[in-house]
Coordinates of C-alpha atoms in Angstrom, one line a residue:
Chain A
M1 CA 0.3 0.3 -0.2
P2 CA 1.1 3.8 -0.2
L3 CA 4.1 5.1 1.3
Y4 CA 3.2 6.6 4.8
G5 CA 5.1 9.9 6.2
T6 CA 7.8 9.1 9.0
L7 CA 7.5 12.7 11.7
D8 CA 5.6 11.8 14.7
I9 CA 4.4 15.4 16.1
T10 CA 3.4 13.7 19.1
Q11 CA 7.0 13.8 20.4
S12 CA 7.1 17.2 20.2
P13 CA 3.9 18.8 20.8
A14 CA 6.1 21.9 22.6
R15 CA 7.5 23.2 18.9
L16 CA 3.4 22.7 17.2
P17 CA 0.7 25.9 17.9
T18 CA -1.4 25.8 20.3
L19 CA -5.2 26.2 19.5
P20 CA -7.5 27.2 22.5
N21 CA -10.2 25.2 20.7
L22 CA -11.1 24.2 17.6
D23 CA -14.0 27.3 17.4
T24 CA -12.7 29.5 14.8
E25 CA -15.2 32.0 12.7
A26 CA -14.5 32.0 9.4
W27 CA -12.4 35.2 7.9
A28 CA -14.1 36.4 4.8
L29 CA -10.7 37.4 2.3
P30 CA -12.2 39.6 -0.1
K31 CA -10.5 39.6 -3.1
A32 CA -7.0 38.5 -2.9
E33 CA -4.1 37.8 -5.2
M34 CA -2.6 34.4 -4.2
M35 CA 1.2 33.4 -6.1
Q36 CA 1.4 29.8 -5.8
L37 CA 4.5 27.7 -7.2
L38 CA 4.9 24.4 -7.8
V39 CA 8.2 22.7 -7.8
E40 CA 9.0 19.0 -7.6
V41 CA 11.4 18.4 -4.8
P42 CA 13.5 14.8 -4.0
R43 CA 12.0 12.4 -2.3
S44 CA 14.6 12.2 0.0
S45 CA 14.6 15.4 1.1
T46 CA 11.2 15.3 2.2
G47 CA 11.9 12.2 5.1
G48 CA 10.9 13.5 8.6
L49 CA 9.2 16.4 7.5
L50 CA 5.6 14.5 6.7
P51 CA 2.9 12.8 9.5
K52 CA 3.0 9.4 10.0
A53 CA -1.0 9.4 9.4
M54 CA -0.8 11.0 5.4
H55 CA 1.1 10.0 2.4
P56 CA 3.1 11.8 0.3
A57 CA 2.5 11.9 -3.1
L58 CA 4.8 11.3 -5.6
P59 CA 6.3 13.1 -7.3
S60 CA 6.9 15.1 -4.1
Y61 CA 6.3 18.4 -5.0
V62 CA 6.2 21.6 -2.5
I63 CA 3.9 24.3 -3.8
L64 CA 5.3 28.0 -2.4
A65 CA 2.8 30.3 -1.5
V66 CA 2.6 34.0 -1.4
T67 CA -0.9 36.1 -1.0
K68 CA -1.4 39.7 -1.1
Y69 CA -4.6 39.8 1.4
S70 CA -6.3 43.5 0.9
D71 CA -8.8 43.2 4.1
S72 CA -10.0 40.6 7.0
P73 CA -10.3 40.9 10.5
V74 CA -6.9 41.7 11.0
G75 CA -6.9 44.3 8.4
P76 CA -4.3 43.5 5.8
F77 CA -1.4 41.3 6.0
N78 CA 0.8 39.0 3.7
L79 CA 1.1 35.8 3.9
A80 CA 3.9 33.1 3.0
V81 CA 3.2 29.7 3.4
L82 CA 5.8 27.2 2.1
R83 CA 3.5 23.4 1.8
L84 CA 4.3 20.0 0.8
G85 CA 1.9 18.1 -1.5
S86 CA 0.3 14.5 0.2
R87 CA -2.3 13.0 1.1
A88 CA -4.6 12.6 3.8
G89 CA -6.2 9.5 2.8
A90 CA -8.0 9.3 -0.8
H91 CA -7.9 13.9 -0.5
P92 CA -4.7 15.5 -2.1
R93 CA -3.5 18.0 0.7
G94 CA -0.1 20.3 1.5
F95 CA 0.6 20.2 4.3
L96 CA 1.9 23.4 6.1
L97 CA 5.7 23.1 7.0
G98 CA 5.9 26.9 7.8
A99 CA 5.1 30.5 6.9
V100 CA 5.2 34.0 7.3
A101 CA 2.9 36.8 7.7
S102 CA 4.1 41.1 7.5
T103 CA 1.8 42.0 10.9
D104 CA 2.7 40.2 14.3
A105 CA -1.9 40.3 14.1
A106 CA -1.7 38.2 11.2
A107 CA 0.9 35.9 12.7
L108 CA -0.8 35.4 16.3
E109 CA -4.5 34.4 14.4
L110 CA -3.4 32.7 11.8
R111 CA -1.5 30.2 14.7
T112 CA -3.8 30.2 17.3
R113 CA -6.8 29.3 15.4
W114 CA -6.3 26.9 12.1
G115 CA -2.8 26.3 13.6
I116 CA -0.5 27.7 10.6
P117 CA 2.9 27.0 12.0
V118 CA 3.9 30.9 11.1
E119 CA 5.9 34.1 12.6
A120 CA 5.6 37.8 11.9
G121 CA 8.5 38.7 9.1
E122 CA 8.2 41.1 5.5
V123 CA 6.2 39.8 3.5
K124 CA 6.1 41.2 -0.3
Y125 CA 3.6 40.8 -2.8
I126 CA 5.1 43.1 -5.5
R127 CA 2.8 42.7 -9.3
R128 CA 5.3 44.3 -12.4
H129 CA 4.0 44.2 -16.6
D130 CA 5.7 41.5 -16.9
R131 CA 5.7 39.5 -13.2
V132 CA 4.3 38.3 -9.9
M133 CA 7.0 39.0 -7.0
G134 CA 7.5 37.5 -3.3
T135 CA 10.2 37.7 -0.7
V136 CA 10.1 37.3 3.0
K137 CA 12.4 38.5 5.0
K138 CA 12.9 37.0 8.5
D139 CA 15.5 38.7 11.3
G140 CA 16.8 41.1 8.4
K141 CA 17.1 37.7 6.0
T142 CA 15.7 37.2 2.6
I143 CA 14.3 33.9 2.8
L144 CA 12.3 33.7 -0.1
D145 CA 13.1 35.5 -3.2
C146 CA 10.2 33.4 -5.6
A147 CA 7.9 35.0 -9.1
L148 CA 5.6 34.3 -11.8
V149 CA 7.6 35.3 -15.1
D150 CA 5.3 35.8 -18.1
P151 CA 1.2 35.5 -16.9
Q152 CA -1.1 34.0 -19.2
P153 CA -4.1 34.3 -18.2
V154 CA -6.1 31.3 -17.9
A155 CA -9.6 30.4 -16.2
G156 CA -10.5 30.2 -13.1
S157 CA -12.3 26.6 -13.9
D158 CA -8.4 25.3 -15.0
V159 CA -7.0 26.5 -11.6
Q160 CA -7.3 23.8 -8.9
Y161 CA -6.4 25.1 -4.9
I162 CA -6.1 21.8 -2.9
N163 CA -7.0 21.8 1.0
W164 CA -4.7 22.4 3.7
V165 CA -3.2 20.1 6.8
T166 CA -2.0 21.9 9.3
A167 CA -0.9 20.4 12.7
A168 CA -1.5 21.9 15.4
N169 CA -2.5 20.8 19.5
A170 CA -5.2 21.8 20.3
P171 CA -8.7 20.7 23.0
L172 CA -10.7 17.5 22.3
D173 CA -12.6 15.5 24.4
G174 CA -11.1 17.2 26.9
T175 CA -7.4 16.9 26.8
T176 CA -5.8 19.4 25.0
Q177 CA -3.4 16.8 22.0
P178 CA -1.8 17.5 19.1
M179 CA -4.0 16.5 16.1
L180 CA -4.0 17.0 12.0
I181 CA -6.3 19.8 11.0
Q182 CA -7.8 20.4 7.8
V183 CA -7.9 23.9 6.8
D184 CA -10.4 24.3 3.4
P185 CA -10.9 27.7 2.3
K186 CA -12.9 28.4 -0.4
Y187 CA -12.1 29.8 -3.9
T188 CA -14.3 32.0 -7.0
F189 CA -11.7 33.0 -9.2
Y190 CA -12.4 36.9 -10.8
K191 CA -9.2 35.9 -12.9
A192 CA -6.4 33.5 -13.3
E193 CA -2.8 33.4 -15.4
R194 CA -0.4 31.2 -15.4
G195 CA 3.4 31.1 -15.6
K196 CA 6.3 29.7 -15.4
P197 CA 7.9 29.5 -11.6
Q198 CA 11.3 31.0 -10.6
V199 CA 13.3 31.4 -7.2
N200 CA 16.6 33.3 -6.7
A201 CA 16.7 32.4 -3.2
F202 CA 15.0 30.2 -0.6
D203 CA 16.5 29.2 3.3
P204 CA 14.3 26.1 3.8
A205 CA 15.6 26.0 7.0
A206 CA 13.5 28.6 7.7
W207 CA 10.8 27.9 6.7
N208 CA 11.2 24.3 9.5
A209 CA 11.9 22.3 6.1
P210 CA 15.8 21.9 5.9
T211 CA 16.2 19.5 3.7
I212 CA 14.3 19.9 0.8
Q213 CA 15.6 21.2 -1.9
L214 CA 14.0 23.0 -5.1
S215 CA 14.0 20.5 -8.5
D216 CA 12.1 21.0 -11.4
P217 CA 9.4 23.4 -11.5
I218 CA 6.3 22.4 -12.6
V219 CA 3.9 25.6 -13.1
G220 CA 2.8 28.8 -11.1
T221 CA -0.4 30.4 -11.2
C222 CA -1.6 33.8 -9.9
S223 CA -4.4 34.3 -8.8
T224 CA -7.4 37.5 -8.1
V225 CA -10.2 35.1 -5.4
D226 CA -12.8 35.8 -2.8
T227 CA -11.1 33.3 -0.2
D228 CA -11.9 32.3 3.1
L229 CA -10.4 30.3 5.8
P230 CA -13.5 28.6 7.6
R231 CA -13.9 27.3 10.7
I232 CA -12.4 23.7 11.3
R233 CA -14.8 20.7 10.7
F234 CA -12.1 17.8 10.0
V235 CA -9.5 17.3 12.9
M236 CA -7.7 13.7 12.4
D237 CA -5.2 11.6 14.5
P238 CA -1.6 12.7 13.8
I239 CA 0.3 9.1 14.0
K240 CA -3.3 6.8 12.8
P241 CA -3.5 6.3 8.9
V242 CA -6.5 9.0 7.8
F243 CA -9.0 6.8 6.7
Q244 CA -9.1 5.5 10.1
G245 CA -8.6 8.2 12.0
T246 CA -10.7 11.5 10.4
R247 CA -13.2 12.3 13.0
R248 CA -15.6 15.5 12.2
I249 CA -16.1 18.3 15.0
R250 CA -18.5 20.4 12.5
E251 CA -21.5 19.3 10.0
A252 CA -20.6 21.2 6.3
R253 CA -19.7 24.5 5.2
A254 CA -23.5 25.5 4.9
D255 CA -23.4 26.2 8.6
E256 CA -21.4 28.7 8.3
Chain B
M1 CA -22.7 -8.8 -24.8
K2 CA -18.5 -9.9 -25.1
F3 CA -16.5 -9.9 -22.0
G4 CA -12.9 -9.4 -21.4
L5 CA -9.7 -8.2 -19.2
F6 CA -8.4 -4.9 -18.8
Y7 CA -4.7 -4.7 -17.2
E8 CA -2.9 -2.5 -14.8
I9 CA -0.5 -5.0 -13.5
S10 CA -0.8 -3.5 -10.1
I11 CA 2.3 -4.9 -7.9
P12 CA 2.7 -4.0 -3.8
R13 CA 5.4 -3.0 -1.8
P14 CA 8.1 -4.2 -1.2
W15 CA 9.3 -4.6 -4.8
T16 CA 11.8 -7.3 -5.7
P17 CA 12.4 -9.2 -8.3
E18 CA 10.7 -12.5 -8.0
K19 CA 7.4 -10.2 -7.0
E20 CA 7.3 -8.1 -10.1
R21 CA 7.9 -11.4 -12.2
T22 CA 5.3 -13.4 -10.2
V23 CA 2.6 -11.0 -10.4
Y24 CA 3.2 -10.7 -14.2
N25 CA 3.1 -14.7 -14.2
N26 CA 0.0 -14.6 -12.2
C27 CA -1.3 -12.0 -14.9
L28 CA -0.5 -14.6 -17.8
E29 CA -2.3 -17.9 -16.2
Q30 CA -5.3 -15.7 -16.2
V31 CA -5.4 -14.6 -19.3
K32 CA -4.6 -17.5 -20.7
L33 CA -8.1 -19.2 -18.4
A34 CA -9.4 -16.6 -19.9
D35 CA -8.8 -17.7 -23.3
Q36 CA -9.6 -20.7 -22.7
L37 CA -13.5 -19.8 -21.3
G38 CA -14.3 -17.7 -23.6
F39 CA -13.5 -14.4 -22.9
E40 CA -13.7 -11.7 -26.4
H41 CA -10.5 -9.4 -24.8
V42 CA -7.5 -8.1 -23.0
W43 CA -6.4 -4.8 -22.3
A44 CA -3.4 -3.7 -21.1
V45 CA -2.2 -0.1 -20.3
E46 CA 0.7 2.2 -20.5
H47 CA 1.4 3.7 -16.9
H48 CA 4.7 4.9 -16.6
F49 CA 6.5 5.7 -13.0
L50 CA 2.9 4.8 -10.8
E51 CA 3.9 3.7 -7.6
E52 CA 2.0 0.4 -7.4
Y53 CA -0.8 1.4 -8.8
S54 CA 0.5 -0.4 -12.0
H55 CA 3.5 -1.5 -13.3
C56 CA 2.5 -2.1 -16.9
S57 CA 4.8 0.4 -18.9
A58 CA 6.0 -1.7 -22.1
P59 CA 2.2 -3.2 -22.9
E60 CA 3.3 -4.4 -26.4
L61 CA 5.2 -6.6 -24.3
F62 CA 2.7 -8.1 -22.0
L63 CA 0.3 -8.0 -25.2
T64 CA 2.5 -10.6 -27.1
A65 CA 3.3 -13.1 -24.2
C66 CA -0.2 -13.2 -24.3
A67 CA -0.9 -13.4 -27.9
V68 CA 1.7 -16.3 -28.0
L69 CA 0.0 -17.8 -25.0
T70 CA -4.0 -17.9 -26.9
K71 CA -5.4 -18.7 -29.9
N72 CA -9.2 -16.4 -29.5
I73 CA -8.3 -13.7 -27.5
K74 CA -8.0 -10.1 -29.0
V75 CA -4.8 -8.8 -27.3
G76 CA -5.7 -4.7 -26.7
H77 CA -3.7 -1.4 -26.4
G78 CA -5.2 0.3 -23.1
I79 CA -4.1 2.6 -24.3
V80 CA -1.2 3.8 -26.6
V81 CA 0.1 7.1 -25.5
C82 CA 0.2 9.5 -28.4
V83 CA 1.8 11.7 -27.4
P84 CA 5.5 12.5 -28.6
E85 CA 7.5 12.0 -26.2
F86 CA 5.8 9.2 -25.0
N87 CA 5.6 6.7 -28.8
H88 CA 6.7 7.9 -31.4
P89 CA 3.8 7.5 -34.1
I90 CA 5.9 5.5 -36.9
K91 CA 7.2 3.1 -33.9
I92 CA 3.5 2.8 -32.0
A93 CA 2.8 2.3 -36.0
E94 CA 5.5 -0.7 -36.8
K95 CA 4.6 -2.0 -33.2
T96 CA 1.4 -2.8 -33.3
A97 CA 1.3 -4.0 -36.6
T98 CA 4.0 -6.8 -35.6
L99 CA 2.1 -7.5 -32.7
D100 CA -1.3 -7.9 -35.0
I101 CA 0.7 -10.3 -37.0
L102 CA 2.1 -11.7 -34.6
S103 CA -1.2 -12.6 -32.8
G104 CA -2.5 -13.8 -36.3
G105 CA -4.6 -10.5 -36.1
R106 CA -6.3 -10.2 -32.7
L107 CA -5.1 -6.6 -32.1
H108 CA -7.3 -3.8 -30.9
V109 CA -5.3 -0.1 -30.6
G110 CA -7.1 2.1 -27.9
T111 CA -5.7 5.5 -27.5
G112 CA -5.1 8.2 -25.3
R113 CA -2.6 11.1 -23.8
S114 CA -1.8 10.5 -20.1
A115 CA -4.1 12.2 -17.3
T116 CA -1.3 12.5 -14.7
W117 CA 1.9 14.5 -13.6
T118 CA 3.6 11.8 -12.7
E119 CA 3.8 10.3 -15.8
L120 CA 3.6 13.8 -18.6
G121 CA 6.1 15.5 -16.1
G122 CA 7.9 11.8 -16.4
F123 CA 8.3 13.1 -20.5
R124 CA 7.9 16.6 -20.0
A125 CA 5.5 16.8 -22.5
N126 CA 3.0 20.3 -22.3
P127 CA -0.1 19.4 -20.5
D128 CA -1.7 21.7 -23.0
T129 CA -1.1 20.5 -26.3
T130 CA -2.0 16.4 -25.4
K131 CA -4.8 15.9 -26.9
K132 CA -4.2 18.3 -30.4
S133 CA -1.3 15.1 -30.6
W134 CA -3.4 12.8 -29.9
D135 CA -5.7 13.9 -32.5
E136 CA -3.2 13.7 -34.9
F137 CA -1.4 10.4 -34.1
V138 CA -5.0 9.1 -34.5
R139 CA -4.9 10.2 -38.3
C140 CA -1.6 8.9 -38.8
L141 CA -1.6 5.8 -37.6
P142 CA -4.8 4.3 -40.0
K143 CA -2.9 5.7 -42.7
M144 CA 1.2 4.8 -41.8
W145 CA -0.9 0.7 -41.6
M146 CA -2.5 0.7 -45.0
Q147 CA -0.7 3.4 -47.4
E148 CA 2.4 1.2 -48.7
T149 CA 4.3 4.4 -48.5
F150 CA 3.5 7.9 -46.1
A151 CA 5.4 10.5 -45.9
Y152 CA 4.2 13.6 -42.7
Q153 CA 3.8 16.7 -41.9
G154 CA 2.2 17.9 -39.1
E155 CA 2.5 20.0 -35.8
F156 CA 3.7 17.5 -33.5
W157 CA 6.2 15.0 -35.5
S158 CA 7.0 14.3 -39.3
M159 CA 8.9 12.3 -41.1
P160 CA 10.0 12.3 -45.5
E161 CA 8.4 9.1 -47.4
R162 CA 9.1 6.0 -46.2
T163 CA 7.4 2.2 -46.5
I164 CA 6.5 2.0 -42.4
L165 CA 6.6 -1.8 -42.0
P166 CA 5.0 -4.1 -41.1
K167 CA 1.9 -3.9 -42.3
P168 CA -0.6 -5.5 -39.7
Y169 CA -2.6 -8.7 -40.3
Q170 CA -5.8 -7.7 -40.5
K171 CA -7.5 -5.0 -43.0
P172 CA -8.1 -2.8 -43.7
H173 CA -6.0 -2.3 -39.6
P174 CA -7.1 -3.1 -36.3
P175 CA -9.8 -1.9 -34.9
M176 CA -9.3 1.6 -33.2
W177 CA -10.4 3.1 -29.9
V178 CA -9.9 5.5 -27.4
A179 CA -9.9 6.3 -23.8
V180 CA -12.8 7.9 -21.9
T181 CA -12.6 9.1 -18.2
S182 CA -13.0 13.1 -18.9
P183 CA -16.2 13.8 -19.8
G184 CA -16.4 14.8 -23.3
T185 CA -14.4 12.3 -24.7
E186 CA -17.3 10.5 -25.6
I187 CA -18.2 12.7 -28.5
D188 CA -14.5 12.7 -29.3
A189 CA -14.7 8.9 -29.9
A190 CA -17.7 9.3 -31.7
D191 CA -16.6 12.4 -33.9
R192 CA -14.0 10.5 -35.4
G193 CA -15.5 6.8 -35.7
L194 CA -13.5 5.5 -32.7
G195 CA -14.3 2.6 -30.5
S196 CA -15.3 4.0 -26.7
L197 CA -13.5 2.5 -23.8
G198 CA -14.6 2.9 -20.9
L199 CA -12.2 3.0 -18.0
S200 CA -14.5 5.2 -15.4
F201 CA -16.3 3.8 -12.9
A202 CA -19.7 6.3 -13.1
G203 CA -23.1 5.7 -12.2
F204 CA -25.8 4.1 -14.1
D205 CA -27.5 6.9 -15.5
E206 CA -24.2 9.2 -16.2
Q207 CA -22.5 5.8 -18.4
E208 CA -26.3 6.3 -20.0
K209 CA -26.1 9.7 -21.3
K210 CA -22.2 9.5 -22.6
I211 CA -23.5 6.2 -24.2
K212 CA -26.7 7.5 -25.7
E213 CA -24.4 10.6 -27.1
Y214 CA -22.2 8.8 -28.6
R215 CA -24.5 6.4 -30.3
R216 CA -26.3 9.1 -31.4
R217 CA -22.9 11.1 -33.0
I218 CA -21.3 8.2 -34.2
Q219 CA -23.5 8.2 -36.8
H220 CA -22.7 11.2 -39.0
C221 CA -19.1 11.0 -38.2
E222 CA -16.0 11.3 -40.0
P223 CA -13.9 7.8 -39.4
V224 CA -10.0 8.6 -39.4
G225 CA -9.7 5.3 -40.1
A226 CA -10.7 3.4 -43.0
F227 CA -14.0 1.8 -40.9
V228 CA -16.7 2.9 -37.8
N229 CA -15.7 1.2 -34.5
E230 CA -19.6 1.8 -33.6
Q231 CA -17.9 0.2 -29.8
V232 CA -18.9 0.8 -26.1
A233 CA -16.5 -0.8 -23.3
T234 CA -16.8 0.1 -19.8
T235 CA -14.8 -1.3 -17.7
N236 CA -15.5 -3.5 -14.0
F237 CA -14.5 -5.3 -11.0
L238 CA -14.7 -8.7 -10.8
F239 CA -14.6 -11.0 -8.1
C240 CA -17.1 -14.3 -8.7
H241 CA -18.0 -16.3 -5.7
E242 CA -20.7 -19.0 -5.0
D243 CA -21.6 -17.3 -1.9
E244 CA -22.7 -14.1 -1.9
K245 CA -21.6 -12.4 1.2
T246 CA -18.1 -13.5 0.3
G247 CA -17.7 -12.7 -3.5
V248 CA -19.2 -9.5 -2.4
E249 CA -16.4 -8.4 0.4
M250 CA -13.7 -9.9 -1.7
G251 CA -14.8 -7.6 -4.5
K252 CA -15.1 -4.6 -2.0
K253 CA -11.7 -5.3 -0.9
L254 CA -10.5 -5.5 -4.5
G255 CA -12.3 -2.5 -5.9
N256 CA -11.3 -0.5 -2.5
T257 CA -7.5 -1.1 -2.6
F258 CA -7.5 -0.3 -6.2
N259 CA -9.9 3.0 -5.9
Y260 CA -7.2 3.5 -3.0
L261 CA -4.4 2.8 -4.9
A262 CA -6.0 5.6 -7.3
T263 CA -6.3 8.6 -5.8
Q264 CA -2.3 8.3 -4.6
L265 CA -1.8 10.0 -8.0
I266 CA -1.3 12.9 -9.1
S267 CA -3.7 13.6 -11.9
T268 CA -2.2 17.1 -14.1
R269 CA -5.1 19.3 -13.2
E270 CA -3.6 19.1 -9.4
V271 CA -0.7 20.2 -9.9
F272 CA -0.7 21.9 -13.5
S273 CA -3.5 24.1 -14.7
S274 CA -4.3 23.4 -18.0
P275 CA -7.3 24.1 -19.9
S276 CA -6.9 21.2 -21.5
Y277 CA -7.4 19.0 -18.8
Q278 CA -10.2 20.6 -17.3
S279 CA -11.7 17.3 -15.3
L280 CA -10.3 15.5 -12.7
G281 CA -11.9 12.6 -15.0
L282 CA -12.5 9.1 -12.7
L283 CA -10.9 10.5 -9.3
P284 CA -13.6 12.2 -7.4
A285 CA -15.8 9.1 -8.4
L286 CA -12.9 6.8 -7.6
R287 CA -12.5 9.4 -3.6
R288 CA -16.0 8.8 -2.5
A289 CA -16.3 5.2 -3.7
A290 CA -12.2 5.3 -1.3
T291 CA -14.0 6.8 1.4
G292 CA -15.9 4.4 2.2
P293 CA -19.2 6.2 3.9
D294 CA -19.5 8.0 0.8
A295 CA -20.4 4.6 -1.2
S296 CA -23.0 4.8 -2.2
E297 CA -25.0 1.8 -2.5
Q298 CA -25.9 2.0 -7.0
Q299 CA -22.1 2.1 -6.9
T300 CA -21.8 -1.5 -5.0
E301 CA -25.2 -2.7 -7.2
G302 CA -23.2 -2.0 -10.8
M303 CA -19.9 -3.6 -9.6
A304 CA -19.7 -7.6 -10.9
Y305 CA -19.0 -9.3 -8.0
G306 CA -20.8 -11.4 -5.3
D307 CA -22.2 -14.5 -6.1
P308 CA -23.8 -15.4 -10.5
A309 CA -26.9 -14.0 -9.7
R310 CA -25.9 -10.6 -8.4
I311 CA -23.3 -10.6 -11.3
I312 CA -25.7 -11.6 -13.8
R313 CA -28.3 -9.0 -12.3
A314 CA -25.5 -5.9 -12.5
I315 CA -24.6 -6.9 -16.1
K316 CA -27.2 -6.9 -16.9
K317 CA -28.2 -3.7 -15.9
W318 CA -25.3 -2.5 -18.1
E319 CA -26.2 -3.9 -20.5
S320 CA -29.5 -2.4 -21.1
L321 CA -28.1 1.0 -21.2
G322 CA -25.8 -0.4 -24.2
V323 CA -22.5 -1.5 -23.1
D324 CA -20.8 -3.4 -25.7
C325 CA -18.6 -5.2 -23.9
V326 CA -17.3 -5.3 -20.4
N327 CA -13.8 -5.6 -19.1
F328 CA -12.8 -7.0 -15.7
I329 CA -10.3 -5.8 -13.0
L330 CA -9.0 -8.7 -11.3
N331 CA -6.5 -7.6 -8.4
A332 CA -4.9 -5.4 -7.7
N333 CA -1.4 -5.4 -5.4
E334 CA -2.6 -8.7 -5.7
V335 CA -4.9 -9.0 -2.5
V336 CA -7.0 -11.4 -3.6
P337 CA -4.7 -14.5 -4.0
Q338 CA -4.6 -16.1 -7.5
D339 CA -6.1 -19.3 -6.8
Q340 CA -9.1 -17.2 -5.8
V341 CA -9.1 -15.3 -8.8
M342 CA -8.6 -17.7 -11.2
A343 CA -11.9 -20.0 -9.5
S344 CA -13.6 -16.8 -10.0
L345 CA -12.8 -16.8 -13.7
R346 CA -14.1 -20.0 -13.6
L347 CA -17.0 -19.7 -12.1
F348 CA -17.8 -16.0 -13.9
A349 CA -17.9 -19.1 -17.3
K350 CA -19.7 -20.8 -16.0
E351 CA -22.8 -20.2 -14.2
V352 CA -22.9 -16.2 -15.8
M353 CA -21.4 -16.0 -18.5
P354 CA -23.9 -18.5 -21.1
H355 CA -26.9 -15.7 -19.6
F356 CA -25.4 -12.8 -22.4
T357 CA -25.5 -12.7 -26.1
R358 CA -22.8 -12.8 -28.6
K359 CA -23.6 -9.4 -30.7
P360 CA -22.2 -9.3 -34.2
E361 CA -19.2 -9.0 -34.8
T362 CA -17.6 -6.1 -35.8
A363 CA -17.6 -4.2 -39.7
A364 CA -14.2 -4.9 -39.5
A365 CA -14.1 -8.4 -39.0
A366 CA -16.9 -8.7 -41.4
A367 CA -15.2 -6.7 -43.8
E368 CA -12.0 -9.6 -43.9

């Protein structure tokens, strides 16, 4: 049967974000500008990064995403994330390895509401005539400098963004415990483009992924979307296979 | 109604030389028995790099082995990938003609364009152009088979005038098909006069609509080949057992294993935004089936597992929708022991097959 990850998050819960509850309200995030670059990585470079409950995507790939949220409950902010392509059971997921938000308020809320492993830093999203650029600095050091080059229009229906999984401590059944949390934003597209990924600088250690090596670029997309960060519906045991260890804690999105 | 076997050649980890050889030999043993029992077709996929799901990357070799071991069963590419980075059209024409000769005129040629990033990216093929390259290839193949000499200047390949050899044993040429997974491909099949090789596990309602549209449109087609191959095939799982409960349990295990492995594949659409891959194909249905609680009763009812009576009911339903041939997947990751696969085939042939009549031969066979 498929391979599984090897990371046991229960062994180092102190390194994980801690949520006071699983009851965060949803955030509406209108007119967000998102750039996502997908790059293959050698399988050997992903060792120890994926929780035991999940399957690695084969070939292995990462998603570098830089998003400009011009409106949110904590005001405008930019967010850069590194996700690892994977499967939660039968479903494609991007497992959050690391993230940087451009404001302290955003970093705090994202961390404590959805378990995103985010710290505050400098995140820039810049549009030029022939490219969209994202740069991230932490403590004055550039840890990501990337771009989507030569964006060409595509239909929003051509673009698929897969859901996320975060690893965090959260209370469940009266005990705060490490778990995996599904984060499943929805997207309404106003505009979408596709282009070539270009990564000029990338410090994997700064993204909690010291072994990751970028290899073959796949594709980049940038889009203007209404999106959200929804209420948490599913949590997963971090050790058991997801198809055994998934628990629904809230019904469908229609009740929001 | 005709019956066939459909081979992904799924091999569980860990892969040892003996394990891969054993699975291949198991498949050949099944094909040999199927030929004796009256199965009509054996199909083999072309997949590359798909760990556990399919280790069938050289189908022409497997099908040649099938042909040499059998007498009557037709051997079919399900499919050959018509993307230049995967296969040069000259080589496709040559290898298929050779296989047709070696099989004594039993070859069917299914065509397609691959759907996973794993494969397309592995060959550094451009997902945006695979539909066009497929169309170019399927228009060239019949000419390469039939014409004494052939020259071509196209978008994806070209050649100066040469004689492509050998020529197929079947005249004018082997029947051609196209893999139908994404919505709309049945229309592509119909418009070109190709057989519809359904690789989907879609429900009855969806299949009925597709088949109706296919049958309607093919009446006005411009065939890419010398004749119209109006046939509809669908894929199913098979496990036939005297006891219904046992048969259903094993069949579900087979189906769930296959579905789960399939959901691990990286579809092109998951990572590469392309208008050429707008649909996830069969993956949404497989994900629903693989996640257990969402499996619908209708899906289970349409599957050919259980006791002979249950299987007859399922196939009668497919027959009523206009399906000409049901191709069976017999195993996935070897979860069904070989002796049980063989017993299932024998019981199916004995108790189920006699309930289905055969339709008239295709135009090509009639023309011979």
